[in-house]
mmCIF file of C-alpha atoms in Angstrom:
data_model
loop_
_atom_site.group_PDB
_atom_site.id
_atom_site.type_symbol
_atom_site.label_atom_id
_atom_site.label_comp_id
_atom_site.label_asym_id
_atom_site.label_seq_id
_atom_site.Cartn_x
_atom_site.Cartn_y
_atom_site.Cartn_z
ATOM 1 C CA UNK A 161 -6.428 -6.509 22.896
ATOM 2 C CA UNK A 162 -6.415 -2.894 21.830
ATOM 3 C CA UNK A 163 -3.719 -0.260 21.588
ATOM 4 C CA UNK A 164 -4.530 2.010 24.558
ATOM 5 C CA UNK A 165 -5.096 5.707 23.901
ATOM 6 C CA UNK A 166 -2.637 6.454 26.719
ATOM 7 C CA UNK A 167 0.126 5.445 24.345
ATOM 8 C CA UNK A 168 0.114 9.077 23.239
ATOM 9 C CA UNK A 169 1.722 10.027 26.557
ATOM 10 C CA UNK A 170 5.045 8.428 25.555
ATOM 11 C CA UNK A 171 6.483 11.628 24.112
ATOM 12 C CA UNK A 172 10.117 10.437 24.190
ATOM 13 C CA UNK A 173 9.478 7.101 22.466
ATOM 14 C CA UNK A 174 11.458 6.778 19.210
ATOM 15 C CA UNK A 175 10.523 3.217 18.195
ATOM 16 C CA UNK A 176 7.187 1.446 18.561
ATOM 17 C CA UNK A 177 7.374 -2.143 17.336
ATOM 18 C CA UNK A 178 4.318 -4.140 18.340
ATOM 19 C CA UNK A 179 3.787 -6.128 15.160
ATOM 20 C CA UNK A 180 3.213 -9.868 14.877
ATOM 21 C CA UNK A 181 0.610 -9.963 17.636
ATOM 22 C CA UNK A 182 -3.160 -10.213 17.699
ATOM 23 C CA UNK A 183 -3.885 -6.551 18.338
ATOM 24 C CA UNK A 184 -7.330 -5.485 17.165
ATOM 25 C CA UNK A 185 -9.424 -2.342 17.058
ATOM 26 C CA UNK A 186 -8.340 0.968 15.607
ATOM 27 C CA UNK A 187 -5.060 2.849 15.726
ATOM 28 C CA UNK A 188 -5.835 5.504 18.352
ATOM 29 C CA UNK A 189 -5.637 9.139 17.153
ATOM 30 C CA UNK A 190 -3.724 9.882 20.360
ATOM 31 C CA UNK A 191 -0.751 8.422 18.529
ATOM 32 C CA UNK A 192 -0.051 12.031 17.542
ATOM 33 C CA UNK A 193 1.445 12.471 21.022
ATOM 34 C CA UNK A 194 4.443 10.333 20.009
ATOM 35 C CA UNK A 195 6.280 13.411 18.731
ATOM 36 C CA UNK A 196 9.739 11.754 18.870
ATOM 37 C CA UNK A 197 8.663 8.610 17.021
ATOM 38 C CA UNK A 198 10.905 7.531 14.136
ATOM 39 C CA UNK A 199 9.808 3.912 13.584
ATOM 40 C CA UNK A 200 6.196 2.719 13.709
ATOM 41 C CA UNK A 201 5.730 -1.026 13.212
ATOM 42 C CA UNK A 202 2.183 -2.314 13.677
ATOM 43 C CA UNK A 203 2.258 -4.922 10.893
ATOM 44 C CA UNK A 204 0.836 -8.433 11.166
ATOM 45 C CA UNK A 205 -1.978 -7.711 13.580
ATOM 46 C CA UNK A 206 -5.760 -7.504 13.229
ATOM 47 C CA UNK A 207 -6.090 -3.719 13.296
ATOM 48 C CA UNK A 208 -9.110 -2.209 11.549
ATOM 49 C CA UNK A 209 -10.517 1.193 10.703
ATOM 50 C CA UNK A 210 -8.644 4.067 9.106
ATOM 51 C CA UNK A 211 -5.085 5.252 9.446
ATOM 52 C CA UNK A 212 -5.638 8.264 11.717
ATOM 53 C CA UNK A 213 -4.920 11.561 9.966
ATOM 54 C CA UNK A 214 -3.010 12.601 13.094
ATOM 55 C CA UNK A 215 -0.171 10.363 11.936
ATOM 56 C CA UNK A 216 0.794 13.265 9.672
ATOM 57 C CA UNK A 217 1.933 15.225 12.737
ATOM 58 C CA UNK A 218 4.739 12.757 13.492
ATOM 59 C CA UNK A 219 7.316 14.570 11.373
ATOM 60 C CA UNK A 220 10.261 12.498 12.660
ATOM 61 C CA UNK A 221 8.888 9.246 11.229
ATOM 62 C CA UNK A 222 11.268 7.486 8.877
ATOM 63 C CA UNK A 223 9.592 4.040 8.709
ATOM 64 C CA UNK A 224 5.913 3.056 8.791
ATOM 65 C CA UNK A 225 4.843 -0.602 8.622
ATOM 66 C CA UNK A 226 1.105 -1.227 8.839
ATOM 67 C CA UNK A 227 1.030 -4.220 6.487
ATOM 68 C CA UNK A 228 -1.060 -7.353 7.017
ATOM 69 C CA UNK A 229 -3.944 -5.824 8.934
ATOM 70 C CA UNK A 230 -7.572 -5.033 8.052
ATOM 71 C CA UNK A 231 -7.217 -1.280 7.622
ATOM 72 C CA UNK A 232 -9.678 0.481 5.305
ATOM 73 C CA UNK A 233 -10.164 3.835 3.610
ATOM 74 C CA UNK A 234 -7.105 5.364 2.055
ATOM 75 C CA UNK A 235 -3.722 6.857 2.657
ATOM 76 C CA UNK A 236 -4.447 10.006 4.677
ATOM 77 C CA UNK A 237 -3.147 13.194 3.094
ATOM 78 C CA UNK A 238 -1.194 13.919 6.287
ATOM 79 C CA UNK A 239 1.191 11.073 5.436
ATOM 80 C CA UNK A 240 2.547 13.208 2.613
ATOM 81 C CA UNK A 241 3.780 15.730 5.219
ATOM 82 C CA UNK A 242 6.250 13.137 6.526
ATOM 83 C CA UNK A 243 9.194 14.319 4.441
ATOM 84 C CA UNK A 244 11.699 12.199 6.425
ATOM 85 C CA UNK A 245 9.869 9.000 5.496
ATOM 86 C CA UNK A 246 12.140 6.342 3.966
ATOM 87 C CA UNK A 247 9.758 3.367 3.871
ATOM 88 C CA UNK A 248 5.990 2.998 3.775
ATOM 89 C CA UNK A 249 4.643 -0.566 4.009
ATOM 90 C CA UNK A 250 0.859 -0.708 3.957
ATOM 91 C CA UNK A 251 0.388 -3.807 1.830
ATOM 92 C CA UNK A 252 -2.205 -6.501 2.444
ATOM 93 C CA UNK A 253 -4.979 -4.381 3.892
ATOM 94 C CA UNK A 254 -8.326 -3.250 2.501
ATOM 95 C CA UNK A 255 -7.511 0.258 1.250
ATOM 96 C CA UNK A 256 -9.866 1.320 -1.528
ATOM 97 C CA UNK A 257 -9.173 4.958 -2.377
ATOM 98 C CA UNK A 258 -6.737 6.573 -4.800
ATOM 99 C CA UNK A 259 -3.048 7.035 -4.100
ATOM 100 C CA UNK A 260 -2.723 10.731 -3.175
ATOM 101 C CA UNK A 261 -0.921 12.710 -5.878
ATOM 102 C CA UNK A 262 1.107 14.612 -3.290
ATOM 103 C CA UNK A 263 2.862 11.384 -2.298
ATOM 104 C CA UNK A 264 5.537 12.830 -4.563
ATOM 105 C CA UNK A 265 6.398 15.171 -1.642
ATOM 106 C CA UNK A 266 8.108 12.205 0.040
ATOM 107 C CA UNK A 267 11.405 12.816 -1.731
ATOM 108 C CA UNK A 268 13.387 10.637 0.720
ATOM 109 C CA UNK A 269 11.140 7.626 0.121
ATOM 110 C CA UNK A 270 13.078 4.494 -0.848
ATOM 111 C CA UNK A 271 10.457 1.775 -0.335
ATOM 112 C CA UNK A 272 6.745 2.001 -1.175
ATOM 113 C CA UNK A 273 4.685 -1.179 -0.751
ATOM 114 C CA UNK A 274 0.989 -0.676 -1.516
ATOM 115 C CA UNK A 275 0.321 -4.134 -2.931
ATOM 116 C CA UNK A 276 -2.568 -6.447 -2.075
ATOM 117 C CA UNK A 277 -5.185 -3.792 -1.430
ATOM 118 C CA UNK A 278 -8.085 -2.475 -3.490
ATOM 119 C CA UNK A 279 -6.569 0.900 -4.353
ATOM 120 C CA UNK A 280 -8.194 2.465 -7.393
ATOM 121 C CA UNK A 281 -7.792 5.334 -9.812
ATOM 122 C CA UNK A 282 -4.858 6.469 -11.882
ATOM 123 C CA UNK A 283 -1.244 7.196 -10.953
ATOM 124 C CA UNK A 284 -1.190 11.008 -10.834
ATOM 125 C CA UNK A 285 2.081 11.657 -9.043
ATOM 126 C CA UNK A 286 5.420 12.503 -10.629
ATOM 127 C CA UNK A 287 8.006 9.730 -10.292
ATOM 128 C CA UNK A 288 10.733 12.290 -11.050
ATOM 129 C CA UNK A 289 10.101 13.724 -7.582
ATOM 130 C CA UNK A 290 10.862 10.329 -6.016
ATOM 131 C CA UNK A 291 14.480 9.990 -7.106
ATOM 132 C CA UNK A 292 15.430 7.866 -4.060
ATOM 133 C CA UNK A 293 12.719 5.263 -4.690
ATOM 134 C CA UNK A 294 14.185 1.815 -5.353
ATOM 135 C CA UNK A 295 11.358 -0.547 -4.345
ATOM 136 C CA UNK A 296 7.815 -0.053 -5.626
ATOM 137 C CA UNK A 297 5.147 -2.720 -5.376
ATOM 138 C CA UNK A 298 1.617 -1.973 -6.551
ATOM 139 C CA UNK A 299 0.449 -5.461 -7.569
ATOM 140 C CA UNK A 300 -3.026 -6.797 -6.765
ATOM 141 C CA UNK A 301 -4.993 -3.542 -6.736
ATOM 142 C CA UNK A 302 -7.574 -1.889 -8.986
ATOM 143 C CA UNK A 303 -5.293 0.829 -10.358
ATOM 144 C CA UNK A 304 -6.080 1.943 -13.896
ATOM 145 C CA UNK A 305 -5.174 4.265 -16.769
ATOM 146 C CA UNK A 306 -1.798 4.631 -18.413
ATOM 147 C CA UNK A 307 1.264 3.916 -16.332
ATOM 148 C CA UNK A 308 3.506 7.033 -16.341
ATOM 149 C CA UNK A 309 6.579 6.880 -18.596
ATOM 150 C CA UNK A 310 8.678 8.765 -16.034
ATOM 151 C CA UNK A 311 9.028 5.501 -14.095
ATOM 152 C CA UNK A 312 11.873 4.851 -16.545
ATOM 153 C CA UNK A 313 13.868 7.689 -14.933
ATOM 154 C CA UNK A 314 14.266 5.640 -11.733
ATOM 155 C CA UNK A 315 16.681 2.791 -10.987
ATOM 156 C CA UNK A 316 14.382 0.350 -9.261
ATOM 157 C CA UNK A 317 15.682 -2.814 -7.601
ATOM 158 C CA UNK A 318 12.161 -4.172 -7.174
ATOM 159 C CA UNK A 319 9.064 -3.180 -9.148
ATOM 160 C CA UNK A 320 5.745 -4.946 -9.748
ATOM 161 C CA UNK A 321 2.380 -3.751 -11.077
ATOM 162 C CA UNK A 322 0.792 -7.088 -12.062
ATOM 163 C CA UNK A 323 -2.929 -7.733 -11.437
ATOM 164 C CA UNK A 324 -4.207 -4.203 -11.940
ATOM 165 C CA UNK A 325 -6.175 -2.493 -14.723
ATOM 166 C CA UNK A 326 -3.369 -0.515 -16.394
ATOM 167 C CA UNK A 327 -3.837 0.148 -20.100
ATOM 168 C CA UNK A 328 -1.269 -0.255 -22.870
ATOM 169 C CA UNK A 329 0.985 1.087 -24.138
ATOM 170 C CA UNK A 330 3.254 0.446 -21.171
ATOM 171 C CA UNK A 331 6.528 2.318 -20.592
ATOM 172 C CA UNK A 332 9.270 0.835 -22.762
ATOM 173 C CA UNK A 333 11.593 0.176 -19.813
ATOM 174 C CA UNK A 334 9.155 -2.275 -18.190
ATOM 175 C CA UNK A 335 9.511 -6.017 -18.674
ATOM 176 C CA UNK A 336 6.633 -8.400 -19.254
ATOM 177 C CA UNK A 337 7.275 -9.847 -15.804
ATOM 178 C CA UNK A 338 6.971 -6.416 -14.150
ATOM 179 C CA UNK A 339 3.746 -5.652 -16.002
ATOM 180 C CA UNK A 340 2.285 -9.121 -15.537
ATOM 181 C CA UNK A 341 -1.433 -9.673 -16.061
ATOM 182 C CA UNK A 342 -3.601 -6.583 -16.489
ATOM 183 C CA UNK A 343 -7.364 -6.367 -16.930
ATOM 184 C CA UNK A 344 -7.579 -4.139 -19.999
ATOM 185 C CA UNK A 345 -11.343 -4.541 -20.529
ATOM 186 C CA UNK A 346 -11.976 -0.891 -19.575
ATOM 187 C CA UNK A 347 -9.155 0.520 -21.750
#
């Protein structure tokens, strides 16, 4: 079934974990009523449509997991207002737009999983602003251009960019395994 719009009435709710079901339809914009929400886990469902921009009003969010759905569009700019965010898992969807450059505002971010989408464009954000980042997965997208050298300023435990369209030269700190296969035909 669907996530009911009345869910927005749960103003004291701090954790919403309804992943690993067969929920379908869109994430209701009334989600903005969950003003106390810290953890949002909707992964492994059949949700479609866009991430509602209203999600940017949930300033207490520390963890968002929307992976393994059928969400489209892009990362709404409101997400970059969530300065308490520690992890953002939106892998394995159908996102097609660019990664917003102001994602660098998420200075507490430790985990960023954007893999297995169709994200496009160049990396335009400053990795130096993401000093807490230790897991970054961008593989299986349509990202292009030069990969920023400032990635070498971070101590990443996990990092993958394989199966994109990044052009050489690659940052010296990256291994062949991290770079993986790239379509350089447009370089």
